[in-house]
Tab-separated table of C-alpha atoms in Angstrom:
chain	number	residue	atom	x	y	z
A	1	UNK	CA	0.000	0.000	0.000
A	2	UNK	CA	1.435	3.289	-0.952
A	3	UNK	CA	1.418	6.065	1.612
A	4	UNK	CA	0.573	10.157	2.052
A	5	UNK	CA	3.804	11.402	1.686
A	6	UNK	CA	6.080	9.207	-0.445
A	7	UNK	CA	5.903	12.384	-2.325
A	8	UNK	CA	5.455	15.356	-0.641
A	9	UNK	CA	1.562	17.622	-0.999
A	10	UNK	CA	0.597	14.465	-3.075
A	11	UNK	CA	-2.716	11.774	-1.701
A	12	UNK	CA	-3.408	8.585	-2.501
A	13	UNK	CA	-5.629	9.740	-5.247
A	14	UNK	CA	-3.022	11.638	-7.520
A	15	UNK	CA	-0.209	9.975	-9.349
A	16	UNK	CA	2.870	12.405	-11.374
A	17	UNK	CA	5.482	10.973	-13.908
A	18	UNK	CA	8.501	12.783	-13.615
A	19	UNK	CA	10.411	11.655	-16.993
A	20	UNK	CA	12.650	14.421	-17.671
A	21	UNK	CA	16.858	14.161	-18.166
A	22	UNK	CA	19.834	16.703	-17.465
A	23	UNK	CA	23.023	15.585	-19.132
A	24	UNK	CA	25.999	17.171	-17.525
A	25	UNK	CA	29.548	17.985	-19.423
A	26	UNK	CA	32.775	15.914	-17.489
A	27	UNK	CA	32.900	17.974	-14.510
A	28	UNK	CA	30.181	19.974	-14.307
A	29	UNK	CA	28.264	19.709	-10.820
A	30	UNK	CA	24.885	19.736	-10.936
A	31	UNK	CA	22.335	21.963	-9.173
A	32	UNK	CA	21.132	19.527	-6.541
A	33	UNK	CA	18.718	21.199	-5.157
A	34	UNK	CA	17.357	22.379	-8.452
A	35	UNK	CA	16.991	19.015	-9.814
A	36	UNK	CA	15.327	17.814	-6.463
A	37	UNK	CA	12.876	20.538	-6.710
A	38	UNK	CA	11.785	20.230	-10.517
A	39	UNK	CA	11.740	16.208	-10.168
A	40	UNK	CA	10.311	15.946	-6.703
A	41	UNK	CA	12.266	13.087	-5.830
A	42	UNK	CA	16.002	12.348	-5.514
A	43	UNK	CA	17.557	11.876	-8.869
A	44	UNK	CA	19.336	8.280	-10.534
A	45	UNK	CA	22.316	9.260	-11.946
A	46	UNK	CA	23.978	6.946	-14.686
A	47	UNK	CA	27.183	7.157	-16.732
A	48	UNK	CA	26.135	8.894	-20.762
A	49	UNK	CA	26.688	5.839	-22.569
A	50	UNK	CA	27.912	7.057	-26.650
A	51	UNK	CA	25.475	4.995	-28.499
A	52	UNK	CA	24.586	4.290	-32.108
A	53	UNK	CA	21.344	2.644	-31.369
A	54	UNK	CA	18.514	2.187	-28.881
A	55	UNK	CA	16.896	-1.110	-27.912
A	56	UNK	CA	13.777	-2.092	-25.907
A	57	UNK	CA	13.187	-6.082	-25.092
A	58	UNK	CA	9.890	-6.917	-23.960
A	59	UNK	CA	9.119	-10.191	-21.976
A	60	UNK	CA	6.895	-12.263	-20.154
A	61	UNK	CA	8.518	-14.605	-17.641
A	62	UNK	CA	7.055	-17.614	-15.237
A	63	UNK	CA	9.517	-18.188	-12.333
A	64	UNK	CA	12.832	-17.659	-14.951
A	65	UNK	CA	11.219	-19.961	-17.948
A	66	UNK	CA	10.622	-17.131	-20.520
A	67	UNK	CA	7.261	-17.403	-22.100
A	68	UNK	CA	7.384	-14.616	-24.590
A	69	UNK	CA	9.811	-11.773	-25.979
A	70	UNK	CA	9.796	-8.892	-28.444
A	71	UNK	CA	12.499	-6.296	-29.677
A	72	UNK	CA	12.299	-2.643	-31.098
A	73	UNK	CA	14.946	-0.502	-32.522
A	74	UNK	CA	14.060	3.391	-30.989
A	75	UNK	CA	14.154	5.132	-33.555
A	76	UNK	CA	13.603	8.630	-31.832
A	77	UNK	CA	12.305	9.206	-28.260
A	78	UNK	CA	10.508	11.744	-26.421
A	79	UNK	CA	13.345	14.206	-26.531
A	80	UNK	CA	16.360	14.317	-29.318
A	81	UNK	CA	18.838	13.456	-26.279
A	82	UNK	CA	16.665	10.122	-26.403
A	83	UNK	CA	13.663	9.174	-23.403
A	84	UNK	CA	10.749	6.761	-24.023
A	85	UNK	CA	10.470	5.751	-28.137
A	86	UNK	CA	7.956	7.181	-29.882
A	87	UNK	CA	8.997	5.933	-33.325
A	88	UNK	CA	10.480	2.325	-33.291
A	89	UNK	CA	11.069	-0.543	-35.680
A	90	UNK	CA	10.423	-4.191	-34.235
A	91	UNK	CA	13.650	-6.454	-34.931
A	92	UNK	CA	15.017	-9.617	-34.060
A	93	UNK	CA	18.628	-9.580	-33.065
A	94	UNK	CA	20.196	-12.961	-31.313
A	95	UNK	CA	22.894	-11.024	-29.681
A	96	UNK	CA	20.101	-9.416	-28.102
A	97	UNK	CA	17.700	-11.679	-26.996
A	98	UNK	CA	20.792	-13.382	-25.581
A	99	UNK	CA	21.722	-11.026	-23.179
A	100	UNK	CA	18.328	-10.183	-21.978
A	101	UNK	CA	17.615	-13.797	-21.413
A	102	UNK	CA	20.977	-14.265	-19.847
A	103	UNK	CA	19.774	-11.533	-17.385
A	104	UNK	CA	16.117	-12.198	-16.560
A	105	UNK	CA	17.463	-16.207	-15.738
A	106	UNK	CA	19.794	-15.110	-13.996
A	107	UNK	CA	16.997	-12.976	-12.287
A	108	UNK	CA	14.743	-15.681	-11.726
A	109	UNK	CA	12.155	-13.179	-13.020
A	110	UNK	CA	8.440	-13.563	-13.045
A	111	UNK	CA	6.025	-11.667	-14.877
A	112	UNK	CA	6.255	-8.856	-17.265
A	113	UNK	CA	10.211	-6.628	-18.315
A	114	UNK	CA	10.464	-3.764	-19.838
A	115	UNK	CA	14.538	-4.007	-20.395
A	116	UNK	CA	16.315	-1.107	-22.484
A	117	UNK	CA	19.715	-1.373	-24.116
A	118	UNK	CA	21.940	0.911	-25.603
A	119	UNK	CA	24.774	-0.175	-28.074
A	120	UNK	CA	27.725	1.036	-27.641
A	121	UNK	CA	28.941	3.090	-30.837
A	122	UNK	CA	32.563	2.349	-30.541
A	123	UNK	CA	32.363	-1.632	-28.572
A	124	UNK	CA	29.153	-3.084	-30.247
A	125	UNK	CA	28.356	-3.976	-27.185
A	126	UNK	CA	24.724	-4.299	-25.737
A	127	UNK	CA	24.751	-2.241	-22.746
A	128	UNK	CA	22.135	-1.991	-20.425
A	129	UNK	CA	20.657	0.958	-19.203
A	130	UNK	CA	17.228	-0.013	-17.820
A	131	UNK	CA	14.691	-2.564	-16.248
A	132	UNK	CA	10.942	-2.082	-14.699
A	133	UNK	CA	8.491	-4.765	-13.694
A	134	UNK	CA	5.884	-3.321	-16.057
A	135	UNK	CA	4.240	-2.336	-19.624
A	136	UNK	CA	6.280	0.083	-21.843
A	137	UNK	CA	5.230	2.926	-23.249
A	138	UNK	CA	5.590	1.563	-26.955
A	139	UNK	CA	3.044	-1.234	-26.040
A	140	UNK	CA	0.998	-0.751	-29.261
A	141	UNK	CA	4.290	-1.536	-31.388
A	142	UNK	CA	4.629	-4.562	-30.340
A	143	UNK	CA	0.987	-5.530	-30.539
A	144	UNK	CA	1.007	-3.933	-34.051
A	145	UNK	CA	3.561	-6.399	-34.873
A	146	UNK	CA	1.734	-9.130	-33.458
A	147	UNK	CA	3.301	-9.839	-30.331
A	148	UNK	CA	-0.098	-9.343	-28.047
A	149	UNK	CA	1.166	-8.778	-24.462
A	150	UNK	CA	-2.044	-8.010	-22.918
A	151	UNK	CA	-3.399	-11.186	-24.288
A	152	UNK	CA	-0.258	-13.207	-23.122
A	153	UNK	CA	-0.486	-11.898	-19.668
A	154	UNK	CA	-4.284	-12.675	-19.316
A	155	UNK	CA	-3.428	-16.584	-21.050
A	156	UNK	CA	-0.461	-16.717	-18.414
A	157	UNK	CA	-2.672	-15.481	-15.599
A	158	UNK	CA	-5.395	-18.156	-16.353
A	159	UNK	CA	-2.873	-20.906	-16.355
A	160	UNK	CA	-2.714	-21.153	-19.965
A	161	UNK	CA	0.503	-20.924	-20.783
A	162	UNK	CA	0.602	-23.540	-23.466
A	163	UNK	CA	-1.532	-21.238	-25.492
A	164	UNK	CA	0.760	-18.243	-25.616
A	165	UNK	CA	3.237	-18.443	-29.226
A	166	UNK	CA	5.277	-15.113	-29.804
A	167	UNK	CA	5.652	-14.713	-33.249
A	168	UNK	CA	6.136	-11.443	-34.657
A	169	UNK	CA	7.048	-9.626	-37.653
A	170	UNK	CA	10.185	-7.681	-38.350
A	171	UNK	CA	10.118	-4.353	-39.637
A	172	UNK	CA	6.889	-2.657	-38.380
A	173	UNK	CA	7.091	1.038	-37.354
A	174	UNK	CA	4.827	2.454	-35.101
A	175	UNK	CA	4.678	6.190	-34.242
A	176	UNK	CA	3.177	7.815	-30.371
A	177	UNK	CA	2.158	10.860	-32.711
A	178	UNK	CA	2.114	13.568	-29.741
A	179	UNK	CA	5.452	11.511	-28.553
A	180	UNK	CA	6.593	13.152	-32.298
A	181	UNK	CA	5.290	16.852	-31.554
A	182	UNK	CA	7.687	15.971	-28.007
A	183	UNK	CA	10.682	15.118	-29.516
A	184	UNK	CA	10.154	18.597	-31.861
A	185	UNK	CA	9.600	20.721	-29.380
A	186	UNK	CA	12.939	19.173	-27.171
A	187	UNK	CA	14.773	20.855	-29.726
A	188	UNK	CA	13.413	24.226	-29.168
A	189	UNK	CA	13.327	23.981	-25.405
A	190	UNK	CA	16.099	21.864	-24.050
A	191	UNK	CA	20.016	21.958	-24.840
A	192	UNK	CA	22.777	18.736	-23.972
A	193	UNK	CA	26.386	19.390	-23.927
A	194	UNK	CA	26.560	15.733	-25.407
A	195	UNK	CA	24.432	14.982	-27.732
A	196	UNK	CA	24.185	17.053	-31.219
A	197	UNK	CA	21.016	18.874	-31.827
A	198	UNK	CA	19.338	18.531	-35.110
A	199	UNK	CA	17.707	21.186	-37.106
A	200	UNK	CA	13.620	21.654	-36.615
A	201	UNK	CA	13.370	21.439	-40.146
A	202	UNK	CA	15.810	18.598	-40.921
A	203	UNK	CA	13.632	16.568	-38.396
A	204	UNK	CA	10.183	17.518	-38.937
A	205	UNK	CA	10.631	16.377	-42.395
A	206	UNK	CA	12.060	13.054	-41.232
A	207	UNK	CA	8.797	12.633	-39.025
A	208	UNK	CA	6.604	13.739	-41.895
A	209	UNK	CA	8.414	10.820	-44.332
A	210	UNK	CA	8.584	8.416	-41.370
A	211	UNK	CA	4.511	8.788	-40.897
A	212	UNK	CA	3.895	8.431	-44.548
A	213	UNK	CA	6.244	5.169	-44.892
A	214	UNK	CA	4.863	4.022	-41.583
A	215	UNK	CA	1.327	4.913	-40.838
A	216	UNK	CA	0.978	3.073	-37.919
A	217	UNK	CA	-0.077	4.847	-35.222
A	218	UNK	CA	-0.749	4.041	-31.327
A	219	UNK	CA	-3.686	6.037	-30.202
A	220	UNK	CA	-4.666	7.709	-33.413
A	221	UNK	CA	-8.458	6.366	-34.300
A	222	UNK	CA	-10.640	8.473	-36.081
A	223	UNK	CA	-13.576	6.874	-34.433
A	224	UNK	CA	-12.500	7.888	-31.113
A	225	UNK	CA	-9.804	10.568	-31.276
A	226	UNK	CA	-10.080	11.790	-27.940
A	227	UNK	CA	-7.383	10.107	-26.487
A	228	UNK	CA	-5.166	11.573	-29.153
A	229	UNK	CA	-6.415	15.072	-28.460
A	230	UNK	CA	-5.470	14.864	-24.941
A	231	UNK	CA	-2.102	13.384	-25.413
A	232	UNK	CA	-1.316	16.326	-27.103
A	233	UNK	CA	-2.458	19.108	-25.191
A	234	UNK	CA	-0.832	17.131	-22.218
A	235	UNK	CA	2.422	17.433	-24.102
A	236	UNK	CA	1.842	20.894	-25.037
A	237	UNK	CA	0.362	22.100	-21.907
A	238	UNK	CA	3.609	20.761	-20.334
């Protein structure tokens, strides 16, 4: 049971996602109190890993056996520094699977990982930067693929196990449009000492092809487009 005051003027009733990222140049200290203010919680801080490619593994585990997995290439997240994808590519990379299976045995996991990787631009190597015991944002890419998560976790939970058969196809791209109108407007508002920032033209024209050559979108439905509509005034209210 979660408790008044794990964060501080927040109930039981109210819930905040705190997702944003300062990178910080070698030696550069950090505005601690700053950061603790705008986040409202005490910051992780990780090592900037140079990467030439972004990797999410999805899986469903029963007591370490795994029971179903699924891969996506990010190919741009919330911000241009990176964040959660909101345009990826599903692939299937043994190298990959590999390691994440090597860790969730290891783990002894049960249930649902969300594991993200980072490969590292000058080793190859598959370096991990991430785990929770949850969905992923980018959900509705794998589904759209055909690797139905929701529906393996409901056959797991009902003791059929047997039933559940993760095949998948290669090469889908999905899009989280407002995710898109994010990752623009990151290059307006925020700066990174390490990571290049692209042109708002350059990009927006990369979204716009991307779209056209992939028009598969997560929340988009022009029978209900409500949820769209408030994804993106959430984004640009924020």
């Amino acid at each position: 049971m979660l408790a008044e005051g794990v964060l501080p003027g927040m109930d039981a009733s109210e819930i905040a996602v705190e997702k944003s990222l300062t990178h910080l140049a070698a030696g550069e200290q950090p505005d601690r109190r700053a950061l603790r203010e705008a986040m409202g919680h005490e910051p992780i801080v990780q090592e900037y890993i140079p990467s030439d490619a972004e990797y999410l593994v999805g899986a469903l585990y029963a007591h370490g056996d795994p029971l179903a997995l699924f891969q996506h290439r990010q190919v741009r997240g919330d911000s241009y520094t990176g964040g959660g994808g909101v345009y990826r590519k599903s692939v299937a990379i043994p190298e990959l699977e590999a390691v994440a299976r090597d860790l969730l045995g290891e783990l002894d996991w049960h249930g649902l990982a969300c594991i993200e990787y980072m490969r590292h631009e000058e080793t190859g190597e598959f370096v991990l930067t991430e785990i929770n015991p949850r969905m992923w944002q980018s959900l509705p890419s794998a589904v759209r693929a055909g690797a139905d998560f929701p529906g393996y976790y409901w056959l797991a939970a009902t003791d059929r196990r047997d039933a559940i058969s993760c095949d998948y196809d290669v090469g889908v791209g999905t899009h989280l449009l407002h995710g898109e109108l994010g990752h623009l407007l990151s290059i307006i508002r925020e700066d990174s000492p390490l990571v290049a920032k692209p042109s708002v033209a350059k990009r927006a024209t990369e979204i716009v092809a991307s779209c056209l050559g992939d028009p598969n979108f997560d929340y988009l439905a022009m029978d209900d487009p409500r949820p769209f509509l408030r994804g993106v005034l959430n984004k640009v209210s924020n």
